Amino acid sequence: AAASTLGAAAAQSGRYFGTAIAAGRLNDSNYTTIAAREFNMVTAENEMKPDATEPQRGQFNFGSGDQIYNWATQRGMKVRGHTLAWHSQQPGWMQSLSGSSLRQAMIDHINGVMAHYKGKLAAWDVVNEAFNEDGSRRQSNLQATGNDWIEVAFRTARAADPSVKLCYNDYNIENATYGKTQGVLNMVKDFKSRGVPIDCVGLQTHFTGGSSLPGNFQTTLQNFASAGVDVALTEVDVTNASTTQYQGLTQACMNVSRCLGITVWGVRDSDSWRSSESPLLFDGSGNKKAAYTSVLNALN
Ligand code: G3I
């Protein structure tokens, strides 16, 4: 029988369907009613990022991250951790570091946050958005600590919590022939050949801001899977919630056995970081949009 919610429909094939949750919206009952009904995976939209979790060096704050974690797990949902090492949303003290002191701060941050959530999460986005569009490395303060910073982050993460899946997460890696996609794929192959621990790649799948679903999306997912990692669509939104694009991205995941699940980047259009593009599955009043039905049908 066809399931009537996104999470239940995805679960029929052993997958999940998730959403980003913002702690500041957990007192909005329209929001929480939809989120609790439809989804079975949660990502904290901002609350587990470095600026939120380590506002002062060595002083960790898990208040809002735990609020989301507890809300989700009390409702039987799982949680993806987002994110440990990123050029953006660093606390001010981290932005001012460089070289070996920044490298050590990154390691300490990974250890501090992962110790708190040890054994509790489905996956961590260990490193986020580290590549340029042409497939070279982004010139961030983290990159300036040495080209090995990504593998150091993954090795640190594996030691900190051997039970959690370790993901690399990025946007504009959905087109198989695109430079950035190839750069990330080459990194995965290199890590696999040298025994650097990596379990998954998160394709953010922001088909907003001028991007759209490429015809070779399923090939991209399969290419990562063939390199030996699981894949997930981690931050999905689509300009004007195109039903064909939502259907296509969902079907691509369904067609790749190592595609573990799909997360949309917010609940209602009004919750989106790009709300002017109305890119989500529920309108501002919480009504199901046509794209909701196209996703549900593809999952079923
Ligand atoms: O909470 C403050 C509020 O107190 C203040 O009044 C207001 C004024 O600007 O800012 C609020 O913080 C904002 C925060 O979102 C919470 O709404 C920040 O300015 C704003 O920068 C932040 O944006 C987040 C963005 O990441 C930052 O990089 C978005 O919510 C979040 O959706 C977005 O998520 C990222 C993923 O982590 C990585 N991939 C891309 C994705 C979209 O940009």
Coordinates of C-alpha atoms and ligand atoms in Angstrom, one line a residue:
A1 CA 0.0 0.0 0.0
A2 CA 1.2 3.5 -0.8
A3 CA 2.4 5.4 2.3
S4 CA 0.9 8.8 3.0
T5 CA 3.8 10.7 4.4
L6 CA 7.3 11.4 3.0
G7 CA 9.1 9.6 5.8
A8 CA 7.0 6.5 5.7
A9 CA 7.1 6.4 1.9
A10 CA 10.9 6.6 1.9
A11 CA 11.2 4.0 4.6
Q12 CA 9.5 1.4 2.3
S13 CA 12.8 1.2 0.4
G14 CA 15.0 1.6 3.5
R15 CA 15.6 5.3 2.9
Y16 CA 14.8 8.4 5.0
F17 CA 13.2 11.7 4.1
G18 CA 14.4 14.6 6.2
T19 CA 14.3 18.3 6.7
A20 CA 16.4 21.1 8.1
I21 CA 15.0 22.3 11.4
A22 CA 15.6 25.7 13.0
A23 CA 15.5 25.9 16.8
G24 CA 13.8 29.2 16.7
R25 CA 10.8 27.7 15.0
L26 CA 10.2 24.9 17.4
N27 CA 7.5 27.0 19.2
D28 CA 5.5 27.3 15.9
S29 CA 2.9 24.5 16.1
N30 CA 2.1 24.7 12.4
Y31 CA 5.7 24.1 11.6
T32 CA 6.3 21.3 14.2
T33 CA 3.1 19.5 13.3
I34 CA 4.1 19.2 9.6
A35 CA 7.7 18.4 10.5
A36 CA 6.8 15.6 13.0
R37 CA 4.2 14.1 10.6
E38 CA 6.2 14.0 7.4
F39 CA 9.9 13.5 8.2
N40 CA 12.1 10.9 9.8
M41 CA 15.5 12.6 9.6
V42 CA 16.5 16.1 10.9
T43 CA 19.5 18.4 10.2
A44 CA 20.0 21.4 12.4
E45 CA 20.0 24.3 9.9
N46 CA 22.5 26.4 11.9
E47 CA 22.7 25.1 15.4
M48 CA 25.5 22.5 15.1
K49 CA 27.9 24.8 13.1
P50 CA 31.2 25.9 14.5
D51 CA 30.0 29.5 15.5
A52 CA 27.1 27.9 17.4
T53 CA 28.9 25.1 19.1
E54 CA 32.2 26.7 20.1
P55 CA 31.5 30.5 20.5
Q56 CA 34.7 30.9 22.6
R57 CA 37.8 28.8 22.1
G58 CA 37.5 25.7 24.3
Q59 CA 34.0 26.7 25.5
F60 CA 31.4 24.5 23.9
N61 CA 27.7 25.3 23.7
F62 CA 25.2 22.6 22.7
G63 CA 22.0 24.3 23.9
S64 CA 20.2 24.9 20.6
G65 CA 21.8 21.9 18.9
D66 CA 20.5 19.7 21.7
Q67 CA 17.1 21.3 21.5
I68 CA 16.8 20.1 17.9
Y69 CA 18.4 16.7 18.7
N70 CA 16.0 16.1 21.6
W71 CA 12.9 17.3 19.6
A72 CA 13.8 14.9 16.8
T73 CA 14.8 11.9 18.8
Q74 CA 11.8 12.2 21.1
R75 CA 9.7 11.7 17.9
G76 CA 11.6 8.8 16.7
M77 CA 13.6 10.7 14.1
K78 CA 17.3 10.4 13.4
V79 CA 19.7 13.3 13.1
R80 CA 22.5 14.3 10.7
G81 CA 25.3 16.5 12.1
H82 CA 26.0 19.6 10.1
T83 CA 28.9 20.7 10.1
L84 CA 32.4 20.4 11.7
A85 CA 34.9 22.1 9.4
W86 CA 33.8 24.9 7.0
H87 CA 35.1 28.2 5.8
S88 CA 31.8 29.9 6.7
Q89 CA 30.0 30.4 10.0
Q90 CA 33.3 30.1 12.0
P91 CA 33.3 31.9 15.3
G92 CA 35.2 35.1 15.4
W93 CA 38.1 33.7 17.3
M94 CA 38.6 30.9 14.7
Q95 CA 38.5 33.4 11.8
S96 CA 41.4 35.2 13.3
L97 CA 43.6 32.1 13.5
S98 CA 45.9 30.7 10.9
G99 CA 48.6 28.1 10.4
S100 CA 49.2 25.4 13.0
S101 CA 47.1 27.1 15.6
L102 CA 44.0 27.0 13.3
R103 CA 44.8 23.4 12.4
Q104 CA 44.9 22.5 16.1
A105 CA 41.7 24.5 16.7
M106 CA 40.0 22.5 13.9
I107 CA 41.1 19.3 15.5
D108 CA 40.0 20.4 18.9
H109 CA 36.6 21.5 17.6
I110 CA 36.0 18.2 15.9
N111 CA 36.9 16.3 19.0
G112 CA 34.8 18.6 21.3
V113 CA 31.7 18.5 19.2
M114 CA 31.9 14.8 18.3
A115 CA 32.5 13.8 21.9
H116 CA 29.2 15.4 22.9
Y117 CA 27.2 13.7 20.2
K118 CA 29.2 10.4 20.3
G119 CA 27.0 7.4 19.3
K120 CA 24.0 9.6 18.7
L121 CA 24.0 10.7 15.1
A122 CA 23.4 9.0 11.8
A123 CA 26.1 11.0 10.0
W124 CA 28.3 14.0 10.3
D125 CA 29.1 16.5 7.5
V126 CA 32.8 16.5 8.5
V127 CA 33.9 18.9 5.9
N128 CA 31.6 21.3 4.0
E129 CA 32.1 23.2 0.7
A130 CA 35.8 22.9 0.4
F131 CA 36.0 23.0 -3.5
N132 CA 35.9 25.7 -6.1
E133 CA 33.6 25.5 -9.2
D134 CA 36.6 24.4 -11.3
G135 CA 37.4 21.4 -9.1
S136 CA 40.4 23.0 -7.3
R137 CA 40.4 23.6 -3.6
R138 CA 38.7 26.7 -2.2
Q139 CA 41.2 29.2 -0.8
S140 CA 40.0 29.4 2.8
N141 CA 41.8 29.8 6.0
L142 CA 41.5 26.1 6.5
Q143 CA 43.0 25.3 3.1
A144 CA 45.9 27.7 4.0
T145 CA 46.8 25.4 6.9
G146 CA 47.9 22.8 4.3
N147 CA 46.3 20.7 1.6
D148 CA 46.0 17.7 4.0
W149 CA 43.4 19.6 6.2
I150 CA 40.5 17.6 4.8
E151 CA 42.0 14.2 5.4
V152 CA 43.2 15.3 8.9
A153 CA 39.6 16.3 9.6
F154 CA 38.3 12.9 8.5
R155 CA 40.9 10.9 10.4
T156 CA 40.2 13.0 13.6
A157 CA 36.5 12.4 13.2
R158 CA 36.8 8.6 12.8
A159 CA 38.9 8.4 16.0
A160 CA 36.4 10.7 17.8
D161 CA 33.3 8.6 17.0
P162 CA 33.9 5.3 15.1
S163 CA 30.2 4.6 15.0
V164 CA 29.0 7.6 12.9
K165 CA 29.1 7.9 9.1
L166 CA 31.5 10.5 7.9
C167 CA 30.4 12.7 4.9
Y168 CA 31.9 15.3 2.7
N169 CA 29.1 17.8 1.8
D170 CA 28.9 20.3 -1.1
Y171 CA 26.7 22.2 -3.6
N172 CA 27.1 22.2 -7.4
I173 CA 28.3 18.7 -7.5
E174 CA 25.1 17.3 -9.1
N175 CA 26.3 17.4 -12.7
A176 CA 28.7 14.5 -13.5
T177 CA 30.7 16.4 -16.1
Y178 CA 31.2 19.6 -14.0
G179 CA 34.7 20.5 -12.7
K180 CA 33.6 20.7 -9.1
T181 CA 31.9 17.3 -9.2
Q182 CA 35.0 15.7 -10.7
G183 CA 37.2 17.4 -8.1
V184 CA 35.2 16.0 -5.3
L185 CA 35.0 12.5 -6.9
N186 CA 38.8 12.5 -7.4
M187 CA 39.2 13.3 -3.7
V188 CA 36.9 10.4 -2.8
K189 CA 38.9 8.0 -5.0
D190 CA 42.2 9.3 -3.6
F191 CA 40.9 8.9 0.0
K192 CA 39.7 5.4 -0.7
S193 CA 43.0 4.4 -2.3
R194 CA 45.0 5.7 0.7
G195 CA 42.7 4.5 3.5
V196 CA 41.5 7.9 4.6
P197 CA 38.1 7.3 6.3
I198 CA 35.2 8.6 4.3
D199 CA 31.7 7.0 4.2
C200 CA 29.5 9.3 2.3
V201 CA 29.1 12.3 0.0
G202 CA 26.3 14.7 0.6
L203 CA 25.0 16.4 -2.5
Q204 CA 23.3 19.6 -1.3
T205 CA 21.0 19.7 -4.4
H206 CA 20.2 23.4 -4.2
F207 CA 18.4 23.8 -7.5
T208 CA 17.8 27.4 -6.7
G209 CA 19.7 30.6 -7.4
G210 CA 20.0 29.7 -11.1
S211 CA 20.8 26.0 -10.8
S212 CA 18.6 23.2 -12.0
L213 CA 18.4 19.4 -12.2
P214 CA 21.0 18.1 -14.7
G215 CA 20.0 15.2 -16.9
N216 CA 22.9 13.1 -15.6
F217 CA 22.1 13.4 -11.9
Q218 CA 21.6 9.7 -11.5
T219 CA 25.0 9.1 -13.2
T220 CA 26.6 11.4 -10.7
L221 CA 25.1 9.5 -7.8
Q222 CA 26.2 6.2 -9.3
N223 CA 29.7 7.5 -9.9
F224 CA 30.1 8.4 -6.2
A225 CA 28.6 5.1 -5.2
S226 CA 31.0 3.2 -7.5
A227 CA 33.9 5.0 -5.9
G228 CA 32.9 3.3 -2.6
V229 CA 30.8 5.8 -0.7
D230 CA 27.1 6.2 0.1
V231 CA 25.4 9.3 -1.1
A232 CA 22.6 11.5 0.2
L233 CA 20.7 14.6 -1.0
T234 CA 21.3 16.8 1.9
E235 CA 19.8 20.3 1.4
V236 CA 17.2 20.1 -1.4
D237 CA 15.3 23.1 -2.7
V238 CA 14.1 23.9 -6.2
T239 CA 13.1 27.2 -7.7
N240 CA 9.3 27.5 -7.6
A241 CA 9.3 23.8 -6.5
S242 CA 9.3 22.5 -10.1
T243 CA 7.4 19.2 -10.0
T244 CA 9.5 17.7 -12.7
Q245 CA 12.7 18.6 -11.0
Y246 CA 11.5 17.3 -7.6
Q247 CA 10.2 14.1 -9.2
G248 CA 13.5 13.7 -11.1
L249 CA 15.8 14.2 -8.2
T250 CA 13.7 11.8 -6.1
Q251 CA 13.7 9.1 -8.8
A252 CA 17.4 9.4 -9.2
C253 CA 18.0 8.7 -5.5
M254 CA 15.5 5.8 -5.7
N255 CA 17.4 4.3 -8.6
V256 CA 20.7 4.2 -6.8
S257 CA 20.9 1.6 -4.1
R258 CA 23.6 3.6 -2.2
C259 CA 21.5 6.7 -2.1
L260 CA 20.4 6.6 1.6
G261 CA 17.9 9.4 1.7
I262 CA 16.8 12.9 0.9
T263 CA 16.7 16.0 3.1
V264 CA 14.9 19.2 2.0
W265 CA 16.3 22.5 3.3
G266 CA 13.3 23.6 5.4
V267 CA 9.7 22.8 5.9
R268 CA 7.5 25.7 4.4
D269 CA 8.5 28.2 1.8
S270 CA 8.5 30.8 4.5
D271 CA 11.2 28.9 6.3
S272 CA 13.6 28.8 3.4
W273 CA 16.9 30.7 3.2
R274 CA 15.6 31.5 -0.4
S275 CA 12.0 32.0 0.5
S276 CA 11.5 34.4 -2.5
E277 CA 11.9 31.4 -4.8
S278 CA 9.2 29.4 -3.0
P279 CA 11.4 26.3 -3.3
L280 CA 10.0 23.8 -0.7
L281 CA 7.2 21.2 -0.5
F282 CA 4.8 23.2 1.8
D283 CA 3.5 26.7 1.2
G284 CA 3.7 29.4 3.9
S285 CA 0.5 28.3 5.4
G286 CA 1.7 24.7 5.6
N287 CA -0.4 23.3 2.7
K288 CA 1.1 20.5 0.6
K289 CA 2.2 21.8 -2.9
A290 CA 2.1 19.9 -6.2
A291 CA 5.8 19.1 -5.7
Y292 CA 4.9 17.3 -2.5
T293 CA 2.7 14.9 -4.4
S294 CA 5.3 14.4 -7.1
V295 CA 7.9 13.4 -4.5
L296 CA 5.5 11.2 -2.5
N297 CA 4.5 9.4 -5.7
A298 CA 8.1 8.8 -6.7
L299 CA 8.9 7.5 -3.2
N300 CA 5.9 5.2 -3.4
Ligands
G3I1 O1 20.0 34.6 14.2 C1 20.4 35.9 13.6 C2 19.4 37.0 14.1 O2 19.5 37.1 15.5 C3 19.8 38.3 13.3 O3 18.8 39.2 13.7 C4 19.8 38.0 11.8 C5 20.2 39.3 11.1 O4 20.9 39.0 9.9 O5 20.7 37.0 11.5 C6 20.3 35.8 12.1 O6 21.3 34.8 11.8 C7 21.2 34.3 10.4 C8 21.0 32.8 10.5 O7 21.0 32.3 9.2 C9 19.7 32.4 11.2 O8 18.6 32.8 10.5 C10 22.4 34.7 9.7 O9 22.5 36.0 9.5 C11 22.4 34.0 8.3 O10 23.7 34.2 7.7 C12 22.2 32.5 8.5 O11 22.1 32.0 7.2 C13 22.3 30.5 7.1 C14 23.4 30.2 6.1 O12 23.5 28.8 6.0 C15 24.7 30.8 6.6 O13 25.8 30.4 5.8 C16 21.0 29.9 6.7 O14 20.0 30.1 7.7 C17 21.2 28.4 6.4 O15 20.0 27.9 5.7 C18 22.4 28.3 5.4 O16 22.6 26.9 5.2 C19 23.6 26.6 4.3 C20 24.2 25.3 4.7 O17 24.6 25.3 6.0 C21 25.4 24.9 3.8 N1 24.9 24.9 2.4 C22 24.3 26.1 1.9 C23 23.1 26.4 2.8 C24 22.4 27.6 2.3 O18 23.2 28.8 2.3

